[in-house]
mmCIF file with all atom_site columns, C-alpha atoms in Angstrom:
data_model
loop_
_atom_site.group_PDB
_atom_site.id
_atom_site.type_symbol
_atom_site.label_atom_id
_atom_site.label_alt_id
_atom_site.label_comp_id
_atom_site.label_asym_id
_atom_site.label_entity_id
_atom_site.label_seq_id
_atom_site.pdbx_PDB_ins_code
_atom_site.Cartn_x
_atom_site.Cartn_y
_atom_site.Cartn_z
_atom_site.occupancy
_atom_site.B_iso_or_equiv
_atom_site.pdbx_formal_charge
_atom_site.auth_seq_id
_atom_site.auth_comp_id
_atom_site.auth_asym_id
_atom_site.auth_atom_id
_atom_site.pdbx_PDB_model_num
ATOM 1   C CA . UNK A 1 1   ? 99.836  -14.409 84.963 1.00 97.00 ? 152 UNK A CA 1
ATOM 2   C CA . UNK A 1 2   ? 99.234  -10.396 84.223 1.00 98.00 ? 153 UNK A CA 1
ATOM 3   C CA . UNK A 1 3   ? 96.444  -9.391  82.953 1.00 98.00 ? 154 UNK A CA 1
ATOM 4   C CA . UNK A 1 4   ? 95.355  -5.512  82.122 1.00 98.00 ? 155 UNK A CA 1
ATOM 5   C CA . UNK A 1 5   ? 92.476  -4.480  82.533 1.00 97.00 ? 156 UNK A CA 1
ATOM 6   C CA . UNK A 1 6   ? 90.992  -1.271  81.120 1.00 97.00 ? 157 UNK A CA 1
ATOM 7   C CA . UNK A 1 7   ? 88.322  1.019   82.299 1.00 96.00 ? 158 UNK A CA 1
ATOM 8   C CA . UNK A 1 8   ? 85.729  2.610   80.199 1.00 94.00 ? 159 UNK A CA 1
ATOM 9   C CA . UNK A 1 9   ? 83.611  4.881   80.622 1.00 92.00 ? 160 UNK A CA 1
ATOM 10  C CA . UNK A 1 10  ? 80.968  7.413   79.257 1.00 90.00 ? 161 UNK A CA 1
ATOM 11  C CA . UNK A 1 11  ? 82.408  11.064  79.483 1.00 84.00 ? 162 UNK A CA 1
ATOM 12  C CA . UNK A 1 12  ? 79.598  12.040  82.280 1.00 86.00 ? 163 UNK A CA 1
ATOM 13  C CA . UNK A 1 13  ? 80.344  9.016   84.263 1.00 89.00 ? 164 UNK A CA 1
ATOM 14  C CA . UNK A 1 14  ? 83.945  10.061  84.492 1.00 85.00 ? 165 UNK A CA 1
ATOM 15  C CA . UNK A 1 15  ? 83.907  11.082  88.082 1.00 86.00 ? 166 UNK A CA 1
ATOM 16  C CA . UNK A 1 16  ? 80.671  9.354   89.083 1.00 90.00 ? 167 UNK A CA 1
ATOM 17  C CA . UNK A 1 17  ? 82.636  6.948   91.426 1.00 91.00 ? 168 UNK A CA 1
ATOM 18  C CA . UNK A 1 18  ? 84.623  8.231   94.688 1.00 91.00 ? 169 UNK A CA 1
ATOM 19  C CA . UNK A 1 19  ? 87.994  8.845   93.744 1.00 90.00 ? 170 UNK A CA 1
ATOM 20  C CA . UNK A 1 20  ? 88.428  7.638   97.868 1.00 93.00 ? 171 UNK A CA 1
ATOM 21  C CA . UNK A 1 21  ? 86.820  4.400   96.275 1.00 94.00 ? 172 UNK A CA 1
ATOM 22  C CA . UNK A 1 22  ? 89.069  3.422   94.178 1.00 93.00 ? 173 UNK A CA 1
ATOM 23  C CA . UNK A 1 23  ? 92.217  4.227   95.703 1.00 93.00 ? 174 UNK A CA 1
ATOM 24  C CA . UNK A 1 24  ? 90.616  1.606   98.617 1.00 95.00 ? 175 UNK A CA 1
ATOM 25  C CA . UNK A 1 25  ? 90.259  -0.827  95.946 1.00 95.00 ? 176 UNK A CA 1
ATOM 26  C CA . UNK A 1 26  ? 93.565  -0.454  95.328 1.00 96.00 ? 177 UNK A CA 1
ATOM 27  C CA . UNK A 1 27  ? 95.084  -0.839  98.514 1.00 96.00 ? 178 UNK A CA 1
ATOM 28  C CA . UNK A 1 28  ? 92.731  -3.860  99.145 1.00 96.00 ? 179 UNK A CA 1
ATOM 29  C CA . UNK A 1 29  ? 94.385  -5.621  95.881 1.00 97.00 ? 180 UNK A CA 1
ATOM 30  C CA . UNK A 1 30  ? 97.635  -4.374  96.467 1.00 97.00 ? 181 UNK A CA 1
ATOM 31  C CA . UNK A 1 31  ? 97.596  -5.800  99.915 1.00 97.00 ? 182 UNK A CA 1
ATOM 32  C CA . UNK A 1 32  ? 96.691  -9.234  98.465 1.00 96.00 ? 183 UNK A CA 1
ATOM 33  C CA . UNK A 1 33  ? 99.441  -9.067  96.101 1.00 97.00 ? 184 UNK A CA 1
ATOM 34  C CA . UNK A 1 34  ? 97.173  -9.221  92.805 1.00 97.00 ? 185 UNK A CA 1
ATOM 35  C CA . UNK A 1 35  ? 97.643  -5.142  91.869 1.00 98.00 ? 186 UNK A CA 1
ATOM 36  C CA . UNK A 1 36  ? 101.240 -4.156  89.973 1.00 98.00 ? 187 UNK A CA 1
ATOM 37  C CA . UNK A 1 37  ? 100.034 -0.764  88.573 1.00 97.00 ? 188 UNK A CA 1
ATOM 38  C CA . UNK A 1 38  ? 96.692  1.576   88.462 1.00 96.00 ? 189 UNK A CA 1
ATOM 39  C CA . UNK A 1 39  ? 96.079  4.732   86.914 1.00 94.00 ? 190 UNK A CA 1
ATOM 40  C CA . UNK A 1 40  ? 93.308  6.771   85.556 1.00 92.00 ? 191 UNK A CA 1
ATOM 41  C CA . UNK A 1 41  ? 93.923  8.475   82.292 1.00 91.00 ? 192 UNK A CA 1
ATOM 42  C CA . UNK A 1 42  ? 93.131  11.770  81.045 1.00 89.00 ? 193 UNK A CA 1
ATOM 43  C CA . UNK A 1 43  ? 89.652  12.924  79.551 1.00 85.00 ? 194 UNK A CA 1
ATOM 44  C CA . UNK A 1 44  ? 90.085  11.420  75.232 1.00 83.00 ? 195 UNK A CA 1
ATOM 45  C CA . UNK A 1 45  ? 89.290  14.897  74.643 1.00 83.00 ? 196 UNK A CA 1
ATOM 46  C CA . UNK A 1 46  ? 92.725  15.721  75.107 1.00 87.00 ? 197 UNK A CA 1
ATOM 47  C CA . UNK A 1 47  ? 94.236  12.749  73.173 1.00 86.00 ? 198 UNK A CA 1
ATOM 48  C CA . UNK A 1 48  ? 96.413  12.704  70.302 1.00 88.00 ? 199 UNK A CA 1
ATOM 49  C CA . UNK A 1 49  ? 96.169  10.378  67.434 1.00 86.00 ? 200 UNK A CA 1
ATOM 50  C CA . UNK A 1 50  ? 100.075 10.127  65.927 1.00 88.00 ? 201 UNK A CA 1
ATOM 51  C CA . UNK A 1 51  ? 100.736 8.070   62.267 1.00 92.00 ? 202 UNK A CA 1
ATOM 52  C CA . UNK A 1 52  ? 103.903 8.060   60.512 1.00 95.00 ? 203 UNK A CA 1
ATOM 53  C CA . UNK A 1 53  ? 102.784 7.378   56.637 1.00 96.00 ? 204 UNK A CA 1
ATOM 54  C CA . UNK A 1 54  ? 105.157 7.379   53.920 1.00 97.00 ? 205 UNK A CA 1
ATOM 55  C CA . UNK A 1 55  ? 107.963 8.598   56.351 1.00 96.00 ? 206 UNK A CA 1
ATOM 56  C CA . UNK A 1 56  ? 105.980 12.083  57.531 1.00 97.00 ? 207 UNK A CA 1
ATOM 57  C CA . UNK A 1 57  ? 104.429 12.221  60.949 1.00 96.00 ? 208 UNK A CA 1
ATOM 58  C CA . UNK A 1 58  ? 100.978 12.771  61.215 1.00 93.00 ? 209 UNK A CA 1
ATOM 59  C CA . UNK A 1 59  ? 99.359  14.018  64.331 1.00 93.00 ? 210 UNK A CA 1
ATOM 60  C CA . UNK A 1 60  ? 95.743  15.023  64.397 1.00 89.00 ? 211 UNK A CA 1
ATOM 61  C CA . UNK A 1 61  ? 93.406  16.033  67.834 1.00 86.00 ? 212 UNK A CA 1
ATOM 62  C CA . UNK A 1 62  ? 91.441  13.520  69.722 1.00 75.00 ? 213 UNK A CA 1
ATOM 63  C CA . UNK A 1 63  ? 91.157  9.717   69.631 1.00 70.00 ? 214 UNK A CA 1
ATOM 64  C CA . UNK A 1 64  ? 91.141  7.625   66.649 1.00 65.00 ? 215 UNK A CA 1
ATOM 65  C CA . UNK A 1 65  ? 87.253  6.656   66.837 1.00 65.00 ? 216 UNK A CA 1
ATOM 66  C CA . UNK A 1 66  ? 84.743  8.194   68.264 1.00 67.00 ? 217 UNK A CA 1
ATOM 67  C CA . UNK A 1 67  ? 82.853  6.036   70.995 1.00 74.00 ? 218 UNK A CA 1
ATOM 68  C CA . UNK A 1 68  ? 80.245  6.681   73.670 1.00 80.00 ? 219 UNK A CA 1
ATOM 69  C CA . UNK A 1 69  ? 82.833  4.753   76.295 1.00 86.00 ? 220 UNK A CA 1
ATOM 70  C CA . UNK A 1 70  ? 86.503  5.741   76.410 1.00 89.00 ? 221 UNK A CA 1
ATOM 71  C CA . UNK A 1 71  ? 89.380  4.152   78.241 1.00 91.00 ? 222 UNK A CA 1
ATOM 72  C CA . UNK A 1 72  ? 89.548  6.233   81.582 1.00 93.00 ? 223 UNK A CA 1
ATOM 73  C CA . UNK A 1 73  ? 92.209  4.310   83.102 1.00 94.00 ? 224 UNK A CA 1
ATOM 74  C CA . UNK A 1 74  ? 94.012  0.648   83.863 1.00 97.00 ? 225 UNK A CA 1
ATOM 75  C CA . UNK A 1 75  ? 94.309  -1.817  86.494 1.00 97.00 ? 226 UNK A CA 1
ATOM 76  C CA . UNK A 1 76  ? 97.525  -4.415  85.888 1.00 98.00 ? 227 UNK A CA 1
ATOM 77  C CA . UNK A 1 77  ? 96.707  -7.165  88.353 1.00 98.00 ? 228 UNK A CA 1
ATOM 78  C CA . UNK A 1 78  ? 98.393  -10.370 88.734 1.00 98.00 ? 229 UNK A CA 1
ATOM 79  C CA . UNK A 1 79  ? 96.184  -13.523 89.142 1.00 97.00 ? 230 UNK A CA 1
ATOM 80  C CA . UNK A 1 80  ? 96.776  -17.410 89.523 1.00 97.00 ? 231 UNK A CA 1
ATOM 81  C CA . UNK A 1 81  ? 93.777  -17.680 86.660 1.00 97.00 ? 232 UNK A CA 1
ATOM 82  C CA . UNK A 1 82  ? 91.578  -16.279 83.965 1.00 96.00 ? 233 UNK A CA 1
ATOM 83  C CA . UNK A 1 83  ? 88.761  -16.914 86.184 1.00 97.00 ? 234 UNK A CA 1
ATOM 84  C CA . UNK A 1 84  ? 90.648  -15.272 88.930 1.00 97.00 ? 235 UNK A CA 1
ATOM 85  C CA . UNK A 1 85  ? 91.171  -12.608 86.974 1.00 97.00 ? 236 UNK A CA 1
ATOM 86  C CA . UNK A 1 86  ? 87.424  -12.252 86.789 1.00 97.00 ? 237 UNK A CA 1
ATOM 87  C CA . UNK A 1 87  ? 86.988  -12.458 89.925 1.00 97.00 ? 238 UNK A CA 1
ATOM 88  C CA . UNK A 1 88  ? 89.497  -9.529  90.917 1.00 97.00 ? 239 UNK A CA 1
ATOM 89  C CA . UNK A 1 89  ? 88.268  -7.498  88.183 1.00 97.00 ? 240 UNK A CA 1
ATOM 90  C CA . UNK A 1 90  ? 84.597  -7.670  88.806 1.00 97.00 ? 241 UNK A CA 1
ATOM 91  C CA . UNK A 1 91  ? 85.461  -6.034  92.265 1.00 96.00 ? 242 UNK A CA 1
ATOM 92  C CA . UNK A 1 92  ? 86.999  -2.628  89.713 1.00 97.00 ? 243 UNK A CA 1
ATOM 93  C CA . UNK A 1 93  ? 84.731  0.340   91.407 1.00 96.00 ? 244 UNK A CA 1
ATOM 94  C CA . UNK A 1 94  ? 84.092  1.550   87.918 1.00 95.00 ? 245 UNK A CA 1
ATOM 95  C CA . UNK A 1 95  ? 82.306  -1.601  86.656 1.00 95.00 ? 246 UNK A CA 1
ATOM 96  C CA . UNK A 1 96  ? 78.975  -0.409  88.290 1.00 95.00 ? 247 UNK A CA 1
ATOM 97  C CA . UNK A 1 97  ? 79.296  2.418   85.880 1.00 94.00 ? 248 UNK A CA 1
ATOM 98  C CA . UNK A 1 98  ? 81.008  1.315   82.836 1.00 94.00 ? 249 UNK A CA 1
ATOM 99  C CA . UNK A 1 99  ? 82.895  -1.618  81.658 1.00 95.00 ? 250 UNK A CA 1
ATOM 100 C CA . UNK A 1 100 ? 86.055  -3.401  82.275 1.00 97.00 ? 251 UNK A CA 1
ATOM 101 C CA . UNK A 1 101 ? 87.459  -5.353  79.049 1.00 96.00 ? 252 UNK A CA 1
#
């Protein structure tokens, strides 16, 4: 089964884990055969927010709410479980900093 799971984090944390980290924590679940995809995202300061209401397109700066945590980036991973899936993402780099949901 796939699960996704996303990385937040607090805008000062952003870079507070080894990039070198996590690319080895990808390799290590890639090499098991649990990781399909990882990416970090960019900063939410340079997000767009797009709505089409009543047939016009509305696109305003930044992210819909404003949050202390924002997604940073994702980990698909493929495990036999939900408690496998724990397992694998309790092992994220990021989690010692911020949360994986």
């Amino acid at each position: 089964m796939k699960y996704l799971c996303l990385v937040y984090l607090e805008d000062d944390k952003l870079h507070a884990v080894p990039d070198a980290e996590c690319l080895n924590s990808s390799t290590k679940m890639r090499d098991q055969g649990r990781l399909l995809a990882a990416d970090p995202l960019f900063p939410a300061k340079t997000a767009k927010t797009l709505r089409i209401r009543d047939g016009r397109l509305l696109i305003t700066d930044g992210p819909f709410a404003e949050t202390k945590e924002q997604l940073a980036g994702f980990y698909l991973i493929d495990a036999e479980s939900h408690d496998e899936a724990l397992q694998i993402a309790s092992t994220i780099p990021p989690a010692r900093t911020g949360s994986i949901e």
